Amino acid sequence: MMHPRPKHIGIILDGNRRWARERSMPPTYGHRVGYDKAKQVLEWCWELGIQTVTVYALSLDNMKKRNPEEVSSLIGLVEH
């Protein structure tokens, strides 16, 4: 039996920094692992024919609270 698939899903990236900290790793490591997982999920969406995916990654307010190195790393991942 075929199950209906959504046409649009939303993903909120949250907790990567905290996840890294719990493992005594730098925030940039957590962001990279989160990026890799998000990329995998987007590939699954493509394979399943989901037409639209919205990803919320970073608020302007959150960017202002982070150190410049961490923000630069995050921007680098987004541009990747």
mmCIF file of N, CA and C in Angstrom, residues 2-9 45 48-52:
data_model
loop_
_atom_site.group_PDB
_atom_site.id
_atom_site.type_symbol
_atom_site.label_atom_id
_atom_site.label_comp_id
_atom_site.label_asym_id
_atom_site.label_seq_id
_atom_site.Cartn_x
_atom_site.Cartn_y
_atom_site.Cartn_z
ATOM 1 N N MET A 2 0.591 2.153 -0.876
ATOM 2 C CA MET A 2 1.361 3.394 -1.004
ATOM 3 C C MET A 2 0.880 4.404 0.034
ATOM 4 N N HIS A 3 1.809 4.971 0.770
ATOM 5 C CA HIS A 3 1.469 5.994 1.754
ATOM 6 C C HIS A 3 1.720 7.367 1.148
ATOM 7 N N PRO A 4 0.849 8.335 1.441
ATOM 8 C CA PRO A 4 1.063 9.681 0.897
ATOM 9 C C PRO A 4 2.336 10.302 1.476
ATOM 10 N N ARG A 5 3.017 11.063 0.661
ATOM 11 C CA ARG A 5 4.239 11.753 1.090
ATOM 12 C C ARG A 5 3.968 13.246 1.149
ATOM 13 N N PRO A 6 4.594 13.911 2.097
ATOM 14 C CA PRO A 6 4.412 15.365 2.154
ATOM 15 C C PRO A 6 5.074 16.031 0.955
ATOM 16 N N LYS A 7 4.554 17.174 0.569
ATOM 17 C CA LYS A 7 5.155 17.954 -0.517
ATOM 18 C C LYS A 7 6.151 18.966 0.028
ATOM 19 N N HIS A 8 5.995 19.313 1.305
ATOM 20 C CA HIS A 8 6.856 20.332 1.923
ATOM 21 C C HIS A 8 7.122 19.927 3.370
ATOM 22 N N ILE A 9 8.396 19.897 3.748
ATOM 23 C CA ILE A 9 8.729 19.661 5.151
ATOM 24 C C ILE A 9 9.658 20.775 5.632
ATOM 25 N N CYS A 45 15.092 13.332 1.073
ATOM 26 C CA CYS A 45 13.920 14.062 0.581
ATOM 27 C C CYS A 45 13.884 14.055 -0.941
ATOM 28 N N LEU A 48 12.818 10.708 -2.200
ATOM 29 C CA LEU A 48 11.403 10.449 -1.945
ATOM 30 C C LEU A 48 10.476 11.356 -2.749
ATOM 31 N N GLY A 49 11.051 12.316 -3.458
ATOM 32 C CA GLY A 49 10.239 13.203 -4.286
ATOM 33 C C GLY A 49 9.561 14.321 -3.513
ATOM 34 N N ILE A 50 10.085 14.645 -2.346
ATOM 35 C CA ILE A 50 9.530 15.770 -1.589
ATOM 36 C C ILE A 50 9.945 17.048 -2.311
ATOM 37 N N GLN A 51 8.954 17.842 -2.692
ATOM 38 C CA GLN A 51 9.195 18.970 -3.581
ATOM 39 C C GLN A 51 9.862 20.172 -2.920
ATOM 40 N N THR A 52 9.550 20.416 -1.655
ATOM 41 C CA THR A 52 10.062 21.609 -0.983
ATOM 42 C C THR A 52 10.541 21.262 0.418
#
